[in-house]
Amino acid sequence: MATNERMLLSGNEAVALAALHAGTHLGTGYPGTPSTEILEALDQLGGRAQWAPNEKVALEVALGVSLARGRTLATMKHVGVNVAADPLFTAAYMDLVGGLVLISADDPGMASSQNEQDNRHYARAAGVPMLEPADAQEAYDFTLTAFELSERWGIPVILRMTTRICHARTQVCPGPARPGSLQPGFQRDIPGRVMVPTHARPAHRKLRGKLEQIARWNDSEGPNRVYDGDRRLGIIASGVSVMHAREAAPGARVLSLGLTWPLPMETLRRFVGGVDRCIVIEEGDHLVYEALRADGLAVEGKPEMYRFGELNVPRVRRILAGDTSPEAAPPAGKPPELCKGCSHREVFEVLGRLKYIVAGDIGCYTLGVLPPFEAMDTCVDMGAAIGVGLGLRHTLPPEEARRVVSVIGDSTFVHSGLTGIAEMVYNPPPTGHVVLIVDNDTTAMTGRQEHPGTGRSLNHAPTQRMDLAEVCRAMGVKNVQVVDPQKPEDDFEGALKALMERDELSVLIARRPCVLAAPMIRRYEQAAREGAADHAQAPTP
């Protein structure tokens, strides 16, 4: 691709293009807004991409690719890093070979998330470098840099995106392909890869040494940039906050941090010493501000009220002016709702009418908490419906316990529900329990992606299908029923009431394709049938 070609890309598309130009052997992840489009774009560009059952598995697969000397990308939203944290912290100790880049797509303001965590904490806690692009061009450039840093120091590198960077389109001038020089292969290295205590202790010391080297590199060569301006006001920022700060104070001197962990402390000291007033503009927590204050640098931070939600140009102007007066309420928007014709509507109408205690989960069916249904009582994280429901059953008086039902979607069940079933079978409450799987044959909330229960891979080609009913039976649940909630003859309400009245363990699967995905599913299935017929008719060589 010519270096002078200009493209209009979202941050997600820019990462995908860079991954392709980096010669990525495999992109893997779990769909989650705002990260979902990265792997979809990589697949459309001709790269190899696949959905994993969850983020932990995705990162573990990526580790295997790296140890086989391949470059790999693991994508997830910010809460997905919580799921992947177990392998991440130990992967930082390991001597990786192929570049491994983990995308953390954070969601300030919680546009579609259950919390507003700032995943910059993960870089410091796990001891891994973190890059933060400010626009789509930097998303492209920093992805390539991340692969090279990962291979140079044998360490995972986090690329932290945020909703605005992921979805906003800006100009990108891609450069020539920069694939790595490694060829796939495996070389044994037990001390560097088998993290038993005797190997992990020196590995931890080695990790801290790597971080010291990366910090020095960050000071001398890191992707940090100073936009010159009046020395009376200096602003330190990273990510999209750089753009907000430059627009809010066009005359200020701005230090744009690209590699935000480990911090380039000498660069920061020089910058702070070269301005009269210095303020840190950062979206989320006060990480950079607190690090600079701990180093004795005279910098200002944003008032606490700006810790919440996304920053924008008006809010940055208020921060610079020290304005802590109440902010105007945002204009009311149209509240989200379940689609007309969605099979979940029948489910939540029944749950609300019967006044059950509903332990809910993450997915479009979470909208069952809103009017007119108001039929969900808890929502914590992926897969929590089963565990929380069991805890309620174990504790409530018997008559009240028999009103508790766990509701979980098909993609969420594959992601984190299997261990909940294991817990239910292993430690059954006295009143039994009912798990209701609302199966719409897709990962609907993030844009109708595939998962192991659909029998289709990321590009919708046929693959092995995980049978949720058979899995539950194999795990020891004797009462497993499958119904269509929109078919009167299946009597969804009657089936649910009957199971709730029994002191036994039961799984009820309410199965009907998503109303938006159904036409596409029919096309995928037709294509699969035609492909199978063509294969059967092909002459044997």
Short mmCIF file of C-alpha atoms in Angstrom, two decimals, residues 22 25 66 69-72 96-100 145-155 157 178-182:
data_model
loop_
_atom_site.label_atom_id
_atom_site.label_comp_id
_atom_site.label_asym_id
_atom_site.label_seq_id
_atom_site.Cartn_x
_atom_site.Cartn_y
_atom_site.Cartn_z
CA ALA A 22 2.13 -6.21 10.92
CA HIS A 25 -0.95 -14.60 12.38
CA SER A 66 3.32 -15.87 20.54
CA ARG A 69 6.81 -17.22 17.12
CA GLY A 70 3.69 -15.67 15.58
CA ARG A 71 2.25 -12.20 15.98
CA THR A 72 -1.16 -12.06 17.62
CA LEU A 96 7.29 -14.20 24.84
CA VAL A 97 8.58 -14.46 21.28
CA GLY A 98 6.03 -13.24 18.72
CA GLY A 99 4.47 -9.86 19.37
CA LEU A 100 1.35 -10.03 21.55
CA THR A 145 4.74 0.01 17.60
CA ALA A 146 3.07 -2.32 20.11
CA PHE A 147 4.03 -5.42 18.12
CA GLU A 148 7.62 -4.24 17.87
CA LEU A 149 7.87 -3.36 21.58
CA SER A 150 6.37 -6.74 22.49
CA GLU A 151 8.97 -8.61 20.45
CA ARG A 152 11.88 -6.42 21.57
CA TRP A 153 11.22 -7.03 25.26
CA GLY A 154 9.30 -10.34 25.10
CA ILE A 155 6.31 -8.89 26.93
CA VAL A 157 1.68 -4.79 25.34
CA ARG A 178 5.97 -4.04 8.62
CA PRO A 179 5.73 -7.79 9.24
CA GLY A 180 8.04 -9.36 11.77
CA SER A 181 11.06 -11.39 10.74
CA LEU A 182 10.18 -14.46 12.81
#
